[in-house]
mmCIF file of C-alpha atoms in Angstrom:
data_model
loop_
_atom_site.group_PDB
_atom_site.id
_atom_site.type_symbol
_atom_site.label_atom_id
_atom_site.label_comp_id
_atom_site.label_asym_id
_atom_site.label_seq_id
_atom_site.Cartn_x
_atom_site.Cartn_y
_atom_site.Cartn_z
ATOM 1 C CA MET H 9 68.348 215.916 63.941
ATOM 2 C CA SER H 10 69.058 219.641 64.385
ATOM 3 C CA ASP H 11 72.529 220.962 65.187
ATOM 4 C CA VAL H 12 71.351 222.005 68.663
ATOM 5 C CA ASN H 13 70.102 218.500 69.425
ATOM 6 C CA LYS H 14 73.362 217.023 68.131
ATOM 7 C CA THR H 15 75.286 219.346 70.462
ATOM 8 C CA LEU H 16 73.119 218.331 73.432
ATOM 9 C CA GLN H 17 73.573 214.667 72.524
ATOM 10 C CA LYS H 18 77.364 215.145 72.410
ATOM 11 C CA TRP H 19 77.362 216.892 75.798
ATOM 12 C CA HIS H 20 75.189 214.166 77.296
ATOM 13 C CA ALA H 21 77.532 211.448 75.999
ATOM 14 C CA SER H 22 80.509 213.289 77.511
ATOM 15 C CA PHE H 23 78.648 213.663 80.824
ATOM 16 C CA ARG H 24 77.847 209.928 80.908
ATOM 17 C CA LYS H 25 81.431 209.061 80.022
ATOM 18 C CA GLY H 26 82.708 211.149 82.935
ATOM 19 C CA THR H 27 80.257 209.756 85.483
ATOM 20 C CA ASP H 28 80.977 206.207 84.305
ATOM 21 C CA PHE H 29 84.719 206.742 84.832
ATOM 22 C CA ASP H 30 83.897 208.287 88.216
ATOM 23 C CA SER H 31 81.759 205.318 89.330
ATOM 24 C CA TRP H 32 84.447 202.848 88.172
ATOM 25 C CA GLY H 33 87.100 204.613 90.248
ATOM 26 C CA GLN H 34 89.018 205.866 87.187
ATOM 27 C CA LEU H 35 89.376 209.294 88.723
ATOM 28 C CA VAL H 36 92.071 210.745 86.443
ATOM 29 C CA GLU H 37 89.947 209.961 83.376
ATOM 30 C CA ALA H 38 86.811 211.299 85.103
ATOM 31 C CA ILE H 39 88.520 214.614 85.940
ATOM 32 C CA ASP H 40 89.728 214.957 82.348
ATOM 33 C CA GLU H 41 86.219 214.367 80.979
ATOM 34 C CA TYR H 42 84.568 216.714 83.498
ATOM 35 C CA GLN H 43 87.022 219.522 82.754
ATOM 36 C CA ILE H 44 86.691 219.140 78.992
ATOM 37 C CA LEU H 45 82.885 219.233 79.200
ATOM 38 C CA ALA H 46 82.918 222.153 81.647
ATOM 39 C CA ARG H 47 85.087 224.109 79.234
ATOM 40 C CA GLN H 48 82.711 223.380 76.344
ATOM 41 C CA LEU H 49 79.716 224.543 78.374
ATOM 42 C CA GLN H 50 81.515 227.672 79.537
ATOM 43 C CA LYS H 51 82.461 228.479 75.958
ATOM 44 C CA GLU H 52 78.787 228.286 74.958
ATOM 45 C CA VAL H 53 77.726 230.428 77.909
ATOM 46 C CA GLN H 54 80.299 233.111 77.139
ATOM 47 C CA SER H 55 79.625 233.178 73.395
ATOM 48 C CA SER H 56 77.954 236.447 72.402
ATOM 49 C CA ASN H 57 77.249 235.185 68.884
ATOM 50 C CA SER H 58 75.304 232.067 69.828
ATOM 51 C CA SER H 59 71.519 232.221 69.514
ATOM 52 C CA ASP H 60 70.982 228.473 69.935
ATOM 53 C CA PHE H 61 70.025 228.783 73.602
ATOM 54 C CA THR H 62 68.014 231.260 75.652
ATOM 55 C CA GLU H 63 69.619 233.230 78.491
ATOM 56 C CA GLU H 64 67.933 230.944 81.027
ATOM 57 C CA GLN H 65 69.260 227.849 79.258
ATOM 58 C CA LYS H 66 72.749 229.359 79.173
ATOM 59 C CA LYS H 67 72.473 230.074 82.894
ATOM 60 C CA ASN H 68 71.725 226.382 83.509
ATOM 61 C CA LEU H 69 74.680 225.374 81.315
ATOM 62 C CA GLY H 70 76.916 227.658 83.359
ATOM 63 C CA LYS H 71 75.676 226.127 86.600
ATOM 64 C CA ILE H 72 76.298 222.612 85.250
ATOM 65 C CA ALA H 73 79.863 223.693 84.367
ATOM 66 C CA THR H 74 80.316 224.955 87.934
ATOM 67 C CA CYS H 75 79.107 221.605 89.331
ATOM 68 C CA LEU H 76 81.470 219.702 87.025
ATOM 69 C CA GLU H 77 84.343 221.808 88.293
ATOM 70 C CA MET H 78 83.264 221.258 91.918
ATOM 71 C CA ARG H 79 83.246 217.502 91.364
ATOM 72 C CA SER H 80 86.713 217.689 89.770
ATOM 73 C CA ILE H 81 88.016 219.573 92.794
ATOM 74 C CA SER H 82 86.460 217.005 95.150
ATOM 75 C CA LEU H 83 88.205 214.168 93.283
ATOM 76 C CA GLN H 84 91.577 215.917 93.391
ATOM 77 C CA SER H 85 91.465 216.931 97.044
ATOM 78 C CA THR H 86 91.590 214.626 100.051
ATOM 79 C CA GLN H 87 90.698 217.539 102.344
ATOM 80 C CA SER H 88 87.830 219.163 100.471
ATOM 81 C CA THR H 89 85.383 220.843 102.816
ATOM 82 C CA GLU H 90 82.789 221.251 100.060
ATOM 83 C CA ASP H 91 82.534 217.676 98.892
ATOM 84 C CA PHE H 92 80.392 217.473 95.747
ATOM 85 C CA LYS H 93 79.325 213.855 95.422
ATOM 86 C CA LEU H 94 78.829 211.736 92.325
ATOM 87 C CA GLU H 95 75.182 211.160 93.292
ATOM 88 C CA ASP H 96 74.681 214.929 93.266
ATOM 89 C CA LEU H 97 76.268 215.303 89.860
ATOM 90 C CA LYS H 98 74.101 212.547 88.379
ATOM 91 C CA LYS H 99 71.015 214.629 89.209
ATOM 92 C CA LEU H 100 72.072 216.971 86.419
ATOM 93 C CA GLU H 101 71.911 214.363 83.663
ATOM 94 C CA SER H 102 68.229 214.956 82.958
ATOM 95 C CA ILE H 103 68.861 218.709 82.650
ATOM 96 C CA ILE H 104 71.455 218.170 79.919
ATOM 97 C CA GLN H 105 69.173 215.701 78.156
ATOM 98 C CA ASN H 106 66.112 217.994 78.327
ATOM 99 C CA LEU H 107 67.737 221.424 78.365
ATOM 100 C CA LEU H 108 65.388 222.879 75.742
ATOM 101 C CA THR H 109 62.264 221.988 77.735
ATOM 102 C CA TYR H 110 63.628 222.136 81.299
ATOM 103 C CA THR H 111 61.687 224.670 83.389
ATOM 104 C CA LYS H 112 62.256 223.542 86.997
ATOM 105 C CA GLU H 113 64.517 225.237 89.496
ATOM 106 C CA PHE H 114 68.179 224.185 89.329
ATOM 107 C CA PRO H 115 68.733 221.533 92.051
ATOM 108 C CA PHE H 116 71.811 223.176 93.601
ATOM 109 C CA ASP H 117 72.479 226.683 94.841
ATOM 110 C CA VAL H 118 75.459 227.435 92.602
ATOM 111 C CA GLN H 119 76.282 230.239 90.207
ATOM 112 C CA PRO H 120 78.041 230.290 86.833
ATOM 113 C CA VAL H 121 81.543 231.746 86.978
ATOM 114 C CA PRO H 122 81.613 233.941 83.868
ATOM 115 C CA LEU H 123 85.016 235.523 84.498
ATOM 116 C CA ARG H 124 86.845 232.263 84.936
ATOM 117 C CA LYS H 125 87.545 230.175 81.897
ATOM 118 C CA ILE H 126 87.908 226.488 82.642
ATOM 119 C CA LEU H 127 90.866 224.952 80.832
ATOM 120 C CA ALA H 128 90.827 221.468 79.410
ATOM 121 C CA PRO H 129 93.769 219.317 80.542
ATOM 122 C CA GLY H 130 96.914 220.146 78.591
ATOM 123 C CA GLU H 131 95.661 223.415 77.105
ATOM 124 C CA GLU H 132 98.413 225.329 78.847
ATOM 125 C CA GLU H 133 100.974 223.514 76.705
ATOM 126 C CA ASN H 134 100.108 226.026 73.978
ATOM 127 C CA LEU H 135 103.272 228.099 73.731
ATOM 128 C CA GLU H 136 101.745 231.047 71.904
ATOM 129 C CA LEU H 137 101.224 233.791 74.449
ATOM 130 C CA GLU H 138 97.904 235.559 74.458
ATOM 131 C CA GLU H 139 97.954 239.340 74.504
ATOM 132 C CA GLU H 140 97.418 239.722 78.248
ATOM 133 C CA ASP H 141 100.057 237.087 79.030
ATOM 134 C CA ALA H 142 102.528 238.834 76.735
ATOM 135 C CA ALA H 143 101.877 242.175 78.431
ATOM 136 C CA ALA H 144 102.464 240.644 81.843
ATOM 137 C CA VAL H 145 105.696 238.940 80.770
ATOM 138 C CA ALA H 146 106.876 242.224 79.249
ATOM 139 C CA GLY H 147 106.676 243.813 82.675
ATOM 140 C CA SER H 148 103.110 244.858 83.389
ATOM 141 C CA THR H 149 102.651 244.696 87.156
ATOM 142 C CA GLU H 150 98.963 245.599 87.055
ATOM 143 C CA ALA H 151 97.876 242.483 85.176
ATOM 144 C CA PHE H 152 97.765 240.355 88.312
ATOM 145 C CA PRO H 153 98.121 240.762 92.085
ATOM 146 C CA PRO H 154 101.450 239.852 93.736
ATOM 147 C CA ARG H 155 101.474 236.377 95.226
ATOM 148 C CA ALA H 156 101.992 235.941 98.964
ATOM 149 C CA PRO H 157 105.294 234.447 100.206
ATOM 150 C CA GLY H 158 105.574 230.669 100.420
ATOM 151 C CA THR H 159 104.569 228.419 103.288
ATOM 152 C CA LEU H 160 107.793 226.429 103.766
ATOM 153 C CA LEU H 161 108.158 224.963 107.255
ATOM 154 C CA PRO H 162 111.260 224.632 109.465
ATOM 155 C CA ARG H 163 112.983 221.315 110.071
ATOM 156 C CA LEU H 164 111.465 219.067 112.721
ATOM 157 C CA PRO H 165 113.386 218.458 115.968
ATOM 158 C CA SER H 166 115.765 215.517 115.681
ATOM 159 C CA GLU H 167 115.134 212.232 117.466
ATOM 160 C CA PRO H 168 117.681 209.519 118.279
ATOM 161 C CA GLY H 169 117.932 206.933 115.506
ATOM 162 C CA MET H 170 115.469 208.782 113.250
ATOM 163 C CA THR H 171 116.138 210.338 109.832
ATOM 164 C CA LEU H 172 114.934 213.676 108.474
ATOM 165 C CA LEU H 173 115.052 214.711 104.835
ATOM 166 C CA THR H 174 115.827 218.097 103.298
ATOM 167 C CA ILE H 175 115.116 218.432 99.596
ATOM 168 C CA ARG H 176 116.659 221.330 97.740
ATOM 169 C CA ILE H 177 114.655 222.199 94.625
ATOM 170 C CA GLU H 178 117.397 223.333 92.258
ATOM 171 C CA LYS H 179 115.556 223.975 88.982
ATOM 172 C CA ILE H 180 112.908 222.736 86.576
ATOM 173 C CA GLY H 181 113.321 222.399 82.834
ATOM 174 C CA LEU H 182 110.408 223.611 80.671
ATOM 175 C CA LYS H 183 110.291 224.476 76.984
ATOM 176 C CA ASP H 184 108.300 227.643 77.786
ATOM 177 C CA ALA H 185 110.078 228.536 81.050
ATOM 178 C CA GLY H 186 110.349 232.223 80.201
ATOM 179 C CA GLN H 187 106.595 232.559 79.770
ATOM 180 C CA CYS H 188 105.608 231.265 83.224
ATOM 181 C CA ILE H 189 104.332 233.992 85.551
ATOM 182 C CA ASP H 190 104.778 233.762 89.337
ATOM 183 C CA PRO H 191 106.022 230.136 89.197
ATOM 184 C CA TYR H 192 106.180 228.150 92.417
ATOM 185 C CA MET H 193 106.061 224.570 93.698
ATOM 186 C CA THR H 194 103.569 222.849 95.978
ATOM 187 C CA ILE H 195 105.141 219.973 97.909
ATOM 188 C CA SER H 196 103.075 217.235 99.533
ATOM 189 C CA VAL H 197 103.655 213.761 100.912
ATOM 190 C CA LYS H 198 100.965 211.189 100.084
ATOM 191 C CA ASP H 199 100.351 207.534 100.822
ATOM 192 C CA SER H 200 99.548 205.063 98.031
ATOM 193 C CA ASN H 201 95.883 206.125 98.145
ATOM 194 C CA GLY H 202 96.726 209.794 97.662
ATOM 195 C CA VAL H 203 96.014 210.770 101.287
ATOM 196 C CA ASP H 204 98.131 213.556 102.812
ATOM 197 C CA LEU H 205 100.696 212.419 105.382
ATOM 198 C CA ASN H 206 102.273 215.844 105.986
ATOM 199 C CA PRO H 207 101.268 219.490 105.888
ATOM 200 C CA VAL H 208 101.305 220.753 102.287
ATOM 201 C CA GLN H 209 103.993 223.393 101.617
ATOM 202 C CA ASP H 210 104.387 226.063 98.920
ATOM 203 C CA THR H 211 107.699 227.565 97.903
ATOM 204 C CA PRO H 212 108.037 231.296 97.369
ATOM 205 C CA VAL H 213 107.875 232.426 93.748
ATOM 206 C CA ALA H 214 110.967 231.594 91.725
ATOM 207 C CA THR H 215 112.386 234.727 90.103
ATOM 208 C CA LYS H 216 115.364 233.477 88.082
ATOM 209 C CA LYS H 217 114.625 232.191 84.580
ATOM 210 C CA GLU H 218 117.379 231.107 82.222
ATOM 211 C CA ASP H 219 116.983 229.520 78.790
ATOM 212 C CA LEU H 220 114.784 226.454 79.338
ATOM 213 C CA CYS H 221 115.020 226.488 83.149
ATOM 214 C CA ILE H 222 113.373 228.132 86.125
ATOM 215 C CA HIS H 223 115.753 228.201 89.090
ATOM 216 C CA PHE H 224 114.413 227.758 92.625
ATOM 217 C CA GLY H 225 117.400 227.049 94.891
ATOM 218 C CA MET H 226 115.041 226.466 97.821
ATOM 219 C CA ASP H 227 115.146 223.922 100.662
ATOM 220 C CA VAL H 228 112.051 221.973 101.662
ATOM 221 C CA GLU H 229 112.006 220.215 105.034
ATOM 222 C CA ILE H 230 109.907 217.046 104.907
ATOM 223 C CA GLN H 231 107.665 217.111 107.974
ATOM 224 C CA ARG H 232 107.957 213.490 109.022
ATOM 225 C CA HIS H 233 110.814 211.167 109.939
ATOM 226 C CA LEU H 234 111.483 208.794 107.047
ATOM 227 C CA GLU H 235 111.123 205.753 109.291
ATOM 228 C CA ARG H 236 107.526 206.807 109.954
ATOM 229 C CA LEU H 237 106.510 207.057 106.314
ATOM 230 C CA PRO H 238 104.453 204.057 105.138
ATOM 231 C CA LYS H 239 105.567 201.801 102.334
ATOM 232 C CA GLY H 240 104.276 203.154 99.032
ATOM 233 C CA ALA H 241 104.423 206.806 100.112
ATOM 234 C CA ALA H 242 105.718 209.431 97.694
ATOM 235 C CA ILE H 243 106.739 213.090 97.759
ATOM 236 C CA PHE H 244 104.949 215.172 95.110
ATOM 237 C CA PHE H 245 106.109 218.377 93.455
ATOM 238 C CA GLU H 246 103.417 220.339 91.594
ATOM 239 C CA PHE H 247 104.656 223.173 89.391
ATOM 240 C CA LYS H 248 102.157 226.047 89.351
ATOM 241 C CA HIS H 249 101.997 229.413 87.633
ATOM 242 C CA TYR H 250 99.589 232.315 87.271
ATOM 243 C CA LYS H 251 97.407 232.741 84.161
ATOM 244 C CA PRO H 252 96.434 236.434 84.049
ATOM 245 C CA LYS H 253 93.909 236.093 81.260
ATOM 246 C CA LYS H 254 92.217 233.194 83.070
ATOM 247 C CA ARG H 255 92.673 234.962 86.446
ATOM 248 C CA PHE H 256 93.731 231.934 88.433
ATOM 249 C CA THR H 257 96.753 229.842 89.302
ATOM 250 C CA SER H 258 97.131 226.665 87.283
ATOM 251 C CA THR H 259 99.074 223.446 87.754
ATOM 252 C CA LYS H 260 101.227 222.907 84.681
ATOM 253 C CA CYS H 261 102.890 219.579 85.550
ATOM 254 C CA PHE H 262 104.044 217.433 88.452
ATOM 255 C CA ALA H 263 106.789 215.055 89.542
ATOM 256 C CA PHE H 264 107.285 212.718 92.466
ATOM 257 C CA LEU H 265 109.913 210.865 94.500
ATOM 258 C CA GLU H 266 109.175 207.356 95.682
ATOM 259 C CA MET H 267 110.695 205.901 98.834
ATOM 260 C CA ASP H 268 113.382 203.881 97.038
ATOM 261 C CA GLU H 269 114.619 207.079 95.352
ATOM 262 C CA ILE H 270 115.369 208.803 98.644
ATOM 263 C CA LYS H 271 119.156 208.838 99.023
ATOM 264 C CA PRO H 272 121.761 211.564 99.610
ATOM 265 C CA GLY H 273 122.914 213.633 96.668
ATOM 266 C CA PRO H 274 121.512 215.037 93.421
ATOM 267 C CA ILE H 275 118.647 213.416 91.546
ATOM 268 C CA VAL H 276 116.811 214.263 88.325
ATOM 269 C CA ILE H 277 113.170 213.161 88.006
ATOM 270 C CA GLU H 278 110.673 213.157 85.159
ATOM 271 C CA LEU H 279 107.777 215.562 84.694
ATOM 272 C CA TYR H 280 104.212 214.368 84.100
ATOM 273 C CA LYS H 281 101.124 215.950 82.572
ATOM 274 C CA LYS H 282 98.379 217.260 84.816
ATOM 275 C CA PRO H 283 96.001 216.604 86.490
ATOM 276 C CA THR H 284 98.175 215.449 89.358
ATOM 277 C CA ASP H 285 97.681 211.714 89.793
ATOM 278 C CA PHE H 286 98.434 211.198 93.477
ATOM 279 C CA LYS H 287 97.705 207.471 93.168
ATOM 280 C CA ARG H 288 100.250 207.134 90.325
ATOM 281 C CA LYS H 289 97.935 204.884 88.325
ATOM 282 C CA LYS H 290 97.986 206.586 84.924
ATOM 283 C CA LEU H 291 101.030 208.714 84.206
ATOM 284 C CA GLN H 292 101.801 210.608 81.011
ATOM 285 C CA LEU H 293 105.160 212.283 80.445
ATOM 286 C CA LEU H 294 104.939 216.037 79.910
ATOM 287 C CA THR H 295 107.417 215.996 77.040
ATOM 288 C CA LYS H 296 109.839 213.745 75.183
ATOM 289 C CA LYS H 297 112.497 216.431 75.444
ATOM 290 C CA PRO H 298 115.252 216.021 78.085
ATOM 291 C CA LEU H 299 113.598 218.415 80.548
ATOM 292 C CA TYR H 300 113.368 217.409 84.211
ATOM 293 C CA LEU H 301 113.030 218.496 87.828
ATOM 294 C CA HIS H 302 116.466 218.776 89.450
ATOM 295 C CA LEU H 303 116.672 218.084 93.192
ATOM 296 C CA HIS H 304 119.345 217.549 95.833
ATOM 297 C CA GLN H 305 118.619 215.420 98.899
ATOM 298 C CA THR H 306 120.250 215.664 102.313
ATOM 299 C CA LEU H 307 119.583 213.119 105.074
ATOM 300 C CA HIS H 308 119.906 214.107 108.733
ATOM 301 C CA LYS H 309 120.236 211.221 111.192
ATOM 302 C CA ASP H 310 120.634 211.739 114.926
ATOM 303 C CA SER H 311 122.640 208.859 116.313
#
């Protein structure tokens, strides 16, 4: 078997593995597999040295990578307006299998995204800065556009006998804190199925970095009375930062508060590897080091 056929066989096996996970409801594993395969396909498309595939075949590989990314986004979002279904993705299996002889029109009107490199889960844990990242950290303001202010919402009106929660995000501990560009948090409240219960909020960019910490010092008003949150709900905190060389904002890690952890005062919670698992079925700690998300909770009850 030629090297090209071995590569196609490997890609096909990865594709099947991802769609199997997807059909079994193992969405975290499916997203991981889709993103890894999409990255491999993108790498082949962007390679200027590769002569294994024709330009037309590379174009199809790029479109498959785009579809894999679209499916990953659909699985991670409960409010996706461009839902890319598993049945749609499965239509691409024959193209991967028969790429060398495939001559039909691609079944979906999508385009490769040559400027955007798709990262496999966990790749951003690499602490060695690339040249463009280093230039940006050193003070280059032209490497990326300034991010808009956050979308934090005011506190809800009080109601007799009902409790509101303010969470102050104090700081987050990361071993590469100083290398994170435009860091901010996305806060959401989800039920046990990962469905949004509140409007999603973004903090403004945190500007103070110190040793292994990024300091926020920002208050987040939870947009629902605690008594109205269902059992099994959780508050999620997704830490995001800008990747200038990749030209997009990436989630680095996440943390969450469950209902029984909501009580007045300071709390320190663990950080988990992406992708964000809103169903909390398969969690992997980001690091074994004592690095956490530091919060302070205040309860407001109108008697």
